[in-house]
mmCIF file of C-alpha atoms in Angstrom:
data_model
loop_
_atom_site.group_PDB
_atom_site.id
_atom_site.type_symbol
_atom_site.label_atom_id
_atom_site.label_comp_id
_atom_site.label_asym_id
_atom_site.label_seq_id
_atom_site.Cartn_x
_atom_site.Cartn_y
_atom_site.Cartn_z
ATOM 1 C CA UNK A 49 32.245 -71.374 17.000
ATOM 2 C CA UNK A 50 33.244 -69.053 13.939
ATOM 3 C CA UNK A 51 36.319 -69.997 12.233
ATOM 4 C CA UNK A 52 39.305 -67.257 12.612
ATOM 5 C CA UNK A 53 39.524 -64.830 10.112
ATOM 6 C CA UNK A 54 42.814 -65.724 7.883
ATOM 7 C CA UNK A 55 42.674 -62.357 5.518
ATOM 8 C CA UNK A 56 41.528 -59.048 5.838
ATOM 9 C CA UNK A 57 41.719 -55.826 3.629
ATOM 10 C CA UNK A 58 40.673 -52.513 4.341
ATOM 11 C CA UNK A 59 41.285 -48.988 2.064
ATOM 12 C CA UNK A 60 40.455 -45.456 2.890
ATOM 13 C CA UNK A 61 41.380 -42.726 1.211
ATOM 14 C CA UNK A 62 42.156 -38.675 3.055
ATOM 15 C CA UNK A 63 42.359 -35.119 2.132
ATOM 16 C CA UNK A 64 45.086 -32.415 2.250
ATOM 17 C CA UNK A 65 44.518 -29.755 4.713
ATOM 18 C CA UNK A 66 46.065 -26.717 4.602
ATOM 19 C CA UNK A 67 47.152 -24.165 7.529
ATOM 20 C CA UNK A 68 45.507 -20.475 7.403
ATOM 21 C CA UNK A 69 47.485 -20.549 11.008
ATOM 22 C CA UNK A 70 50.621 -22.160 11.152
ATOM 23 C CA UNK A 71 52.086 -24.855 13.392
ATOM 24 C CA UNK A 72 55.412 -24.787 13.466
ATOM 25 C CA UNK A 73 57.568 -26.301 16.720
ATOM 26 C CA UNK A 74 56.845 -29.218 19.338
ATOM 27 C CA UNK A 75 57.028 -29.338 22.663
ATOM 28 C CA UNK A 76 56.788 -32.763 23.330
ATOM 29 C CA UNK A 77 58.436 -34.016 20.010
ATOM 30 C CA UNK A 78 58.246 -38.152 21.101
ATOM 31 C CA UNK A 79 53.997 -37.388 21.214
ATOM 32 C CA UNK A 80 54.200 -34.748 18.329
ATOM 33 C CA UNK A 81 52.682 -32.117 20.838
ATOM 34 C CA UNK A 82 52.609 -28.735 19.142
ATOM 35 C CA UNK A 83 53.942 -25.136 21.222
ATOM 36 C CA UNK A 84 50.557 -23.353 19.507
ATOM 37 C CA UNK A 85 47.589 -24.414 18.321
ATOM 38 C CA UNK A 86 46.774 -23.882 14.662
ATOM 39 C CA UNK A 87 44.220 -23.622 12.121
ATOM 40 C CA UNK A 88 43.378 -25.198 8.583
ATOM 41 C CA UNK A 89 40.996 -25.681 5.511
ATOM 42 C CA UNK A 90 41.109 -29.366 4.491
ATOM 43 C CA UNK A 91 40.855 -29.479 0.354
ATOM 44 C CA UNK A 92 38.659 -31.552 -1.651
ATOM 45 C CA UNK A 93 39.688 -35.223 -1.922
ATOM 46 C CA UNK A 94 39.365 -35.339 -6.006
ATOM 47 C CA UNK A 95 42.319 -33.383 -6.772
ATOM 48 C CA UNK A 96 44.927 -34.187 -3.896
ATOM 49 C CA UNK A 97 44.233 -37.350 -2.048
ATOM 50 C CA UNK A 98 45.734 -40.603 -0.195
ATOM 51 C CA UNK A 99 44.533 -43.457 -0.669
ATOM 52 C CA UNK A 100 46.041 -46.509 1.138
ATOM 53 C CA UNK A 101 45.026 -50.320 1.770
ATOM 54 C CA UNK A 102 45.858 -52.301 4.844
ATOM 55 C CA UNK A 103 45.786 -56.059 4.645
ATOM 56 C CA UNK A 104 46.087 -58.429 7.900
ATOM 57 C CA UNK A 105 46.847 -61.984 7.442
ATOM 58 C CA UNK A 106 47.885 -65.277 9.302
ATOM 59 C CA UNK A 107 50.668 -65.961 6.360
ATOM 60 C CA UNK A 108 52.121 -62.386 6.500
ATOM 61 C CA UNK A 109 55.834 -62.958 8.020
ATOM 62 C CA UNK A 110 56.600 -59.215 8.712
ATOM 63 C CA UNK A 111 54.952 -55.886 8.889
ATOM 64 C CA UNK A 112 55.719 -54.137 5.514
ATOM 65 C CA UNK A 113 55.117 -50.667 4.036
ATOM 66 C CA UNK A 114 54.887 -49.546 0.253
ATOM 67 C CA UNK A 115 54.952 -46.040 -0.751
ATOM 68 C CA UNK A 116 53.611 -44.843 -4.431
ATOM 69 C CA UNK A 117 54.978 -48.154 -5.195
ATOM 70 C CA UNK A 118 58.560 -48.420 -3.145
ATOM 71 C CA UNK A 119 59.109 -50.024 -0.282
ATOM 72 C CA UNK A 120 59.009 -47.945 2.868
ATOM 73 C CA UNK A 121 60.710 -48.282 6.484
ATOM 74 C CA UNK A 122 57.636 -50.421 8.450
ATOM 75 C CA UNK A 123 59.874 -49.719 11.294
ATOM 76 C CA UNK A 124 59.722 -46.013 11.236
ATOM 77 C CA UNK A 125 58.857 -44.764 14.710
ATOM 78 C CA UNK A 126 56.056 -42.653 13.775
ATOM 79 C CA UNK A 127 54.831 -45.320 11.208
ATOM 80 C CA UNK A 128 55.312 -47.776 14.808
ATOM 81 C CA UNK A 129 53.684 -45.231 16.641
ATOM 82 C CA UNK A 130 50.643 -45.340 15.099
ATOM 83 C CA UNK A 131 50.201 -49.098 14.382
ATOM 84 C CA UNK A 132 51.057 -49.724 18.474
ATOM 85 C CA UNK A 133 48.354 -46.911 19.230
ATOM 86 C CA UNK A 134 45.586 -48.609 16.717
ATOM 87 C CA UNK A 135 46.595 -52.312 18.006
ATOM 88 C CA UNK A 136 46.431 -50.986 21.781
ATOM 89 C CA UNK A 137 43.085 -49.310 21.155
ATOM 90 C CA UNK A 138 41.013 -52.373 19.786
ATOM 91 C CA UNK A 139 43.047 -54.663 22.191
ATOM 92 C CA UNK A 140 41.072 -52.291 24.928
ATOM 93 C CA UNK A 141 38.023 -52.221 23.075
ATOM 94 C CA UNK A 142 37.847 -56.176 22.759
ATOM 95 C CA UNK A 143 38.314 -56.392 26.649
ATOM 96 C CA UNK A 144 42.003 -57.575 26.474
ATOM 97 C CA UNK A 145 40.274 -60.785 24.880
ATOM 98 C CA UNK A 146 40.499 -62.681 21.602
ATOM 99 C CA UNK A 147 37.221 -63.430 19.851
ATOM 100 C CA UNK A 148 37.651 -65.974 16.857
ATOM 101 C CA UNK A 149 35.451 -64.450 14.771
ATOM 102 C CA UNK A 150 37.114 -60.673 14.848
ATOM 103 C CA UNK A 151 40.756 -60.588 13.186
ATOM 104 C CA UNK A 152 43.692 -61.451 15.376
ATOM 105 C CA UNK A 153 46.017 -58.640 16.827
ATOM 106 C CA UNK A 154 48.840 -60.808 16.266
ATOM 107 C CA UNK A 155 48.923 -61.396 12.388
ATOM 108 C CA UNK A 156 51.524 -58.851 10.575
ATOM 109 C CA UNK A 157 50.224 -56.039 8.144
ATOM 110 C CA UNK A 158 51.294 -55.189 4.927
ATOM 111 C CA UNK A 159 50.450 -51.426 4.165
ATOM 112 C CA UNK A 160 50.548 -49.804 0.449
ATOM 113 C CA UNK A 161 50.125 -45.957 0.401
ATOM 114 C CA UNK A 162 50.000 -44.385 -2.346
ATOM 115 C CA UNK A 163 49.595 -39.774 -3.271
ATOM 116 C CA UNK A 164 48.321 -38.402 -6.721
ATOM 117 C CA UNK A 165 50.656 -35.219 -5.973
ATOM 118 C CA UNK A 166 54.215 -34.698 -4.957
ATOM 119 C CA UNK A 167 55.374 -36.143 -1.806
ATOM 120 C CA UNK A 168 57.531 -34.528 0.506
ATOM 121 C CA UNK A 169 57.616 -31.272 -1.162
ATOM 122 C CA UNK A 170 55.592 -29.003 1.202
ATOM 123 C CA UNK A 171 51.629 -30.205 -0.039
ATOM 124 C CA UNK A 172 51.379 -31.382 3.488
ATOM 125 C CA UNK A 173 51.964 -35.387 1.885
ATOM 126 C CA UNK A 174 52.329 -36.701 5.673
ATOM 127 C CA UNK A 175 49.435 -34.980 7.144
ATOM 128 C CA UNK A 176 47.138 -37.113 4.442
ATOM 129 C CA UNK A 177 49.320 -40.033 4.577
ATOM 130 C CA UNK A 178 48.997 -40.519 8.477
ATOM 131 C CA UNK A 179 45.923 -39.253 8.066
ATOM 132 C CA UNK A 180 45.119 -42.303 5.840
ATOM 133 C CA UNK A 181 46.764 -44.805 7.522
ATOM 134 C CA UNK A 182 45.161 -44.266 10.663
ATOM 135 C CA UNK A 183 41.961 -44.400 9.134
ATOM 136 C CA UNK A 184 42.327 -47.606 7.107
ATOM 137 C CA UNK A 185 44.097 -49.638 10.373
ATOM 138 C CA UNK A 186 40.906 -48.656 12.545
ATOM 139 C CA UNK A 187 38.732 -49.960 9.729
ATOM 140 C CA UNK A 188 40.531 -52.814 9.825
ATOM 141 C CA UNK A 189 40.646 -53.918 13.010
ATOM 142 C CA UNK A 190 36.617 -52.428 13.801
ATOM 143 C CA UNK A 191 37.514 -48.811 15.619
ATOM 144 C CA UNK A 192 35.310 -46.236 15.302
ATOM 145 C CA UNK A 193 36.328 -43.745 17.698
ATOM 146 C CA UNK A 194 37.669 -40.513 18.034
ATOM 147 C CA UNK A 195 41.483 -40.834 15.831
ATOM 148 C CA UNK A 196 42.707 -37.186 15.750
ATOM 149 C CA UNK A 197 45.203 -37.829 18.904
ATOM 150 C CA UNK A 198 46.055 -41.235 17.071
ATOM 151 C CA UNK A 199 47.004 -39.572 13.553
ATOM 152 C CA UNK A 200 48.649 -37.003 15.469
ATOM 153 C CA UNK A 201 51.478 -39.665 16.717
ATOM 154 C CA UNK A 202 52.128 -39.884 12.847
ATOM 155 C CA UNK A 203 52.438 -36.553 11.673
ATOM 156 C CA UNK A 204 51.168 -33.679 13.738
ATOM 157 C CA UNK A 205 48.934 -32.098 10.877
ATOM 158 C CA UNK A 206 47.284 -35.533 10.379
ATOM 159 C CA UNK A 207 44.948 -34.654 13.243
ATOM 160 C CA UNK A 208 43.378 -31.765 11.130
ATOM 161 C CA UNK A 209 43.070 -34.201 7.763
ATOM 162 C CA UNK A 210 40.723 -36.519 9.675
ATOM 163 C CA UNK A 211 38.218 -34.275 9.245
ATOM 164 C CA UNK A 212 36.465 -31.975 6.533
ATOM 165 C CA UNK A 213 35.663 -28.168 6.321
ATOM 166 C CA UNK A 214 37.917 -25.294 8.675
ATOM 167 C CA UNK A 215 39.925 -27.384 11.322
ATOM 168 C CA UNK A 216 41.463 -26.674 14.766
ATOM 169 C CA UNK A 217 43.686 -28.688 16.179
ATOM 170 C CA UNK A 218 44.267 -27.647 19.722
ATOM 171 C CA UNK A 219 47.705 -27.241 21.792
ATOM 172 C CA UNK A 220 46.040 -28.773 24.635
ATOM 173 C CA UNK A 221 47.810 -28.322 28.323
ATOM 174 C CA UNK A 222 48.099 -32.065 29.480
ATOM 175 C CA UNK A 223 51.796 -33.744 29.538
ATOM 176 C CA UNK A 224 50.418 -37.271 28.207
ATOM 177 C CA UNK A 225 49.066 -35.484 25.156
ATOM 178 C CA UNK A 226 45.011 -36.811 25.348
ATOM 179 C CA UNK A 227 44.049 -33.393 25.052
ATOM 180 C CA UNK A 228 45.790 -32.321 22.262
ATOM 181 C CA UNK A 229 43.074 -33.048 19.252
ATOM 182 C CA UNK A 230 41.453 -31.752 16.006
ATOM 183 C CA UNK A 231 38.040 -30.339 15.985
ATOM 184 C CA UNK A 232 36.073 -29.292 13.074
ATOM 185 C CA UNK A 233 35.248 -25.733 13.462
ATOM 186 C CA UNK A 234 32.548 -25.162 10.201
ATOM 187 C CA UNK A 235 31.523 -28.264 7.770
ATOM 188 C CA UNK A 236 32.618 -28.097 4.306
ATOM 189 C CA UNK A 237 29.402 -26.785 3.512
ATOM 190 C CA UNK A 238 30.202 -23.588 5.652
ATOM 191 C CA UNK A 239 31.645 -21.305 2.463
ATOM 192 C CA UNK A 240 31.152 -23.201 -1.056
ATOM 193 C CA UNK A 241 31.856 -20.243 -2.866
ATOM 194 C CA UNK A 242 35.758 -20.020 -1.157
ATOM 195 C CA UNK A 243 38.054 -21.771 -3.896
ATOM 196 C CA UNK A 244 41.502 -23.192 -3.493
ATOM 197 C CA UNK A 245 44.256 -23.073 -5.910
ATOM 198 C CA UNK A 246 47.738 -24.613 -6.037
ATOM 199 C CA UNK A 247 50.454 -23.364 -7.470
ATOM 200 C CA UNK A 248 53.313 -26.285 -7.838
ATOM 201 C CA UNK A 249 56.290 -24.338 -7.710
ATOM 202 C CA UNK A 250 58.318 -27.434 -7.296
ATOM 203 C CA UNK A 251 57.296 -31.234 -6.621
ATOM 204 C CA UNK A 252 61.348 -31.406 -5.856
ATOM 205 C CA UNK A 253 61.569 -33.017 -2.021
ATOM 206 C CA UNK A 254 62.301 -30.151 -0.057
ATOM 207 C CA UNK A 255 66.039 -28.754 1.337
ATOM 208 C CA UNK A 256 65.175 -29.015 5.097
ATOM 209 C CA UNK A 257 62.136 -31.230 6.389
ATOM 210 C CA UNK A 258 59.811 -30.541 8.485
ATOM 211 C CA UNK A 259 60.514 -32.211 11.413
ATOM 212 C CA UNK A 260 64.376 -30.986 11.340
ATOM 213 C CA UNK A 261 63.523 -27.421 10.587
ATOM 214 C CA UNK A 262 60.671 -26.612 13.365
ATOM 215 C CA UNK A 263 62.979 -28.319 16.230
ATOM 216 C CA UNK A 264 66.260 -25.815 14.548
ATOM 217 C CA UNK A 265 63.531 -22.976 15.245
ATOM 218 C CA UNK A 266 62.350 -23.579 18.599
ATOM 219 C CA UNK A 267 66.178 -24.012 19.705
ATOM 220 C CA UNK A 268 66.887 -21.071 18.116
ATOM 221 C CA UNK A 269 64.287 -18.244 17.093
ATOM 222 C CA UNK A 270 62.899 -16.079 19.667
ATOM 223 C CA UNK A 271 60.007 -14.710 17.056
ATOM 224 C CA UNK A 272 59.061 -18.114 16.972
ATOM 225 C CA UNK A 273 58.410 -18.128 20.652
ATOM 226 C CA UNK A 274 57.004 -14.641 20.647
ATOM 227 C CA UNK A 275 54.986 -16.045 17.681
ATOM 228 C CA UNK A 276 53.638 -18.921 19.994
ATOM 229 C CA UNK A 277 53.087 -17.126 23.115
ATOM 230 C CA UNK A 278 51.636 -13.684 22.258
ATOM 231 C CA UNK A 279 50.329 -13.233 18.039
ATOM 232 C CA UNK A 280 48.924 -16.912 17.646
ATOM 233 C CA UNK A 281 46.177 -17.023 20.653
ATOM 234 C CA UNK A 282 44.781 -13.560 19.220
ATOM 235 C CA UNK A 283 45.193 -15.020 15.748
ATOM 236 C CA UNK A 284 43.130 -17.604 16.018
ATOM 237 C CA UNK A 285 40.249 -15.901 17.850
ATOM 238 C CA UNK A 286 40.413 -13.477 14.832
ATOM 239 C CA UNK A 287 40.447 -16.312 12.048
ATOM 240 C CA UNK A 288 37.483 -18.180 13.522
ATOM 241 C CA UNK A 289 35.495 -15.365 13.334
ATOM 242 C CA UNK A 290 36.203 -14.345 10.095
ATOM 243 C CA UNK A 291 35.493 -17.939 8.854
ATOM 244 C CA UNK A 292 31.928 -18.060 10.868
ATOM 245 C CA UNK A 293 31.383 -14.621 8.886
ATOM 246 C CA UNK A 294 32.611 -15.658 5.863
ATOM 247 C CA UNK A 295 34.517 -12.723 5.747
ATOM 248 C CA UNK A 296 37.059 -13.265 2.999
ATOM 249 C CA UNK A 297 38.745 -9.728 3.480
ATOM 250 C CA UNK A 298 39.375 -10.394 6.965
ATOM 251 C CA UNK A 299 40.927 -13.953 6.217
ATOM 252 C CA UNK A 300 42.558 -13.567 3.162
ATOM 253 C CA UNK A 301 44.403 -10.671 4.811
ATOM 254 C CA UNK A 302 44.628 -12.779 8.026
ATOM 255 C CA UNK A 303 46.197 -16.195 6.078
ATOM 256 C CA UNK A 304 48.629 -14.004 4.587
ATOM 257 C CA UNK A 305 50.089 -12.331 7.196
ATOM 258 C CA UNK A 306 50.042 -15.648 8.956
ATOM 259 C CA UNK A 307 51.802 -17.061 5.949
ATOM 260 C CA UNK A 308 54.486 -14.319 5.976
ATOM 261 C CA UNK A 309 54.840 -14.657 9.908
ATOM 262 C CA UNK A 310 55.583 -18.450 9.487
ATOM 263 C CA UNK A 311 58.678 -17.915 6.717
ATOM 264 C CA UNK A 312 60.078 -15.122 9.024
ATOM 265 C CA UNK A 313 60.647 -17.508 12.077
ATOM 266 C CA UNK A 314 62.127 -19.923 9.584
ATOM 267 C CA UNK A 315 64.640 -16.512 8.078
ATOM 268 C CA UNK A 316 64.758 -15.749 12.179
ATOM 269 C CA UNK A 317 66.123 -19.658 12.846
ATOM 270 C CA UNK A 318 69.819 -20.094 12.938
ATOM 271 C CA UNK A 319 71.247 -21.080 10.463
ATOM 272 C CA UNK A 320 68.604 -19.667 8.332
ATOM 273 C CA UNK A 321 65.872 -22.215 6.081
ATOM 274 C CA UNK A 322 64.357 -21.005 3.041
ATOM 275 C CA UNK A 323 61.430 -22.437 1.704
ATOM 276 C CA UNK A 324 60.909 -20.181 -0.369
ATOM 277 C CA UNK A 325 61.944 -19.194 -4.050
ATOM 278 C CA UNK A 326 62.199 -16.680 -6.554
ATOM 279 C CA UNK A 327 59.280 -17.829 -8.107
ATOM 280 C CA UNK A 328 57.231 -17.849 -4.472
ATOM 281 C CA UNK A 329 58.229 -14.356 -4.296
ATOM 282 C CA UNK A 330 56.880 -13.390 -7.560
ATOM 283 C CA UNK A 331 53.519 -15.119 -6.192
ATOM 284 C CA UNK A 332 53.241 -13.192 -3.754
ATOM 285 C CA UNK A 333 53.985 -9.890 -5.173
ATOM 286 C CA UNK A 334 51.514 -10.680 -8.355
ATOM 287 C CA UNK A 335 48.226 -10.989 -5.611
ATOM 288 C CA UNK A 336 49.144 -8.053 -3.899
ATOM 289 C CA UNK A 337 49.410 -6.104 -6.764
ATOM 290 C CA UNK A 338 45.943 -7.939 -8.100
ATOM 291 C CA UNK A 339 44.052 -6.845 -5.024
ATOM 292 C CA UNK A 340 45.467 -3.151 -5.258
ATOM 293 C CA UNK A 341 44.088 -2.658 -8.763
ATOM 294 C CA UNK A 342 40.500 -4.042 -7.749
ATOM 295 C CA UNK A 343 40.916 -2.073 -3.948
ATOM 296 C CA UNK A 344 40.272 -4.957 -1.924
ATOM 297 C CA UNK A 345 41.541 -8.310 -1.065
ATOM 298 C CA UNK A 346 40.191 -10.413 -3.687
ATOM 299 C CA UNK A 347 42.829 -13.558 -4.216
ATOM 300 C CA UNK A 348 45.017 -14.621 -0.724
ATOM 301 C CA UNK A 349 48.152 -16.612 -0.426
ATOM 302 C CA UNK A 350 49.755 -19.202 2.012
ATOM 303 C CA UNK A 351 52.997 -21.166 2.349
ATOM 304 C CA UNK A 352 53.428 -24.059 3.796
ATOM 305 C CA UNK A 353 57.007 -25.619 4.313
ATOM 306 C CA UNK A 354 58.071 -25.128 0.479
ATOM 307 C CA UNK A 355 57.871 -23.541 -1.927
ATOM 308 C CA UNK A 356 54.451 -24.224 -3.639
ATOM 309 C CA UNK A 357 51.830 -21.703 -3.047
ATOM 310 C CA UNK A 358 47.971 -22.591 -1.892
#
């Protein structure tokens, strides 16, 4: 019989992704189910990455969580979330048995995370962390299925950064949330000549987080709903074409207006959030003026939650 397995590591590392069409409010906000579906690029891993190590062992006493180098809450709920998902998935897969030889289900985890950018500032740091921890739990204990609707449970943008290339991550219709998954939409091959740049307007954690701000918004902006209901199913129809064409005019313009849609819900939510600054502002008003003098949309813009500009 093989002996049991007292140690075991596992590191991954995940990519960024950025939103050409925005998500912004849950419906379901315990499964991190989104009101609209949305749309994103994910960026190359050797500029803005996570990279995180999970390590299972018999002597571990307690789950714990570093982060760039500080201890984290393990007990988190979305943090929970996704460890119980990951745990339930290979208990299923093993048959609700224990073989010897694979790495017990019981043993605690340690978990150290770490970003080469700023965390919590609006460079979508959760969508790669979750992203990453999914990834480097399902290596550990042996998955290799489908993750999106696991990563999902962590941060709802982590579905989109488990894959490469143009991303959709669906709404999906279903109350238990199984059909509410990323799917890549081109490879990263698709459009090598498109180039990404970020403007770090601030690596300062941001006023109003995510997660606070979208629920103020759905409580209180009717453009948001509007935004949900009518302009995003059309938008997204519109983007994927313009992506399969590698139309650049059409999505530049398209990620833009997107972009400006996004910050109007959050002026339309009561009280008001700004994410954006002065300096933003001036970002935006320097490509317009850029693709006026050459006559055509030649650099684009997009915001996320803060005040740096992709």
């Amino acid at each position: 019989m093989a002996a049991e397995r007292t140690l075991a590591m596992a590191t991954c590392t995940a990519p960024v992704n950025i939103a050409v069409i925005k998500y912004w409010g849950k419906r379901d906000t315990d499964l991190i189910l989104p009101i609209n579906s949305s749309l994103s690029v994910t960026l190359h891993q050797d500029q803005l990455r996570t990279t995180t190590t999970a390590a299972a062992s018999r002597d571990f006493t307690e789950d714990r969580l570093w982060l760039n180098g500080k201890e984290a809450d393990v007990g988190h709920p979305r943090v929970q979330a996704c460890l119980r998902e990951v745990r339930r998935l290979a208990r299923k897969r093993r048959g609700g048995g224990e073989d010897a030889a694979v790495l017990s289900l019981s043993y605690k985890i340690h978990i150290a995370s770490e970003n080469n950018f700023p965390t919590a500032a609006g460079l979508a740091s959760s969508a790669a962390g979750y992203a990453c921890l999914v990834s480097a739990l399902a290596r550990l204990y042996g998955l290799e299925e489908e993750l999106s609707e696991v990563a999902r449970r962590g941060s709802g943008s982590a579905c989109r950064s488990m894959f490469g290339g143009f991303v959709q991550w669906q709404r999906g219709e279903r109350p238990d949330g199984t059909d509410s998954l990323a799917l890549q939409v081109a490879p990263e091959t698709h459009w090598p000549e498109l180039r990404v740049l970020i403007l770090v307007v601030s690596g300062e954690k941001k006023p109003v987080g995510s997660t606070a701000g979208m629920q103020t918004s759905v409580e209180t902006s009717p453009l948001l709903k509007h935004r949900a209901e009518v302009v995003v199913p059309e938008r997204l129809a519109q983007m994927m074409q313009h992506i399969q064409e590698r139309d650049f005019e059409g999505f530049g313009q398209l990620a833009m207006r997107d972009s400006n849609q996004f910050h109007a819900t959050c002026l339309d939510t009561f009280p008001p959030i700004f994410y954006l600054t002065d300096v933003s502002r001036h970002i935006i008003a320097l490509a317009h003026r850029y693709n006026a003098h050459h006559g055509h949309t030649k650099v684009a813009y997009t915001f996320d939650a803060g005040p740096n500009a992709v």
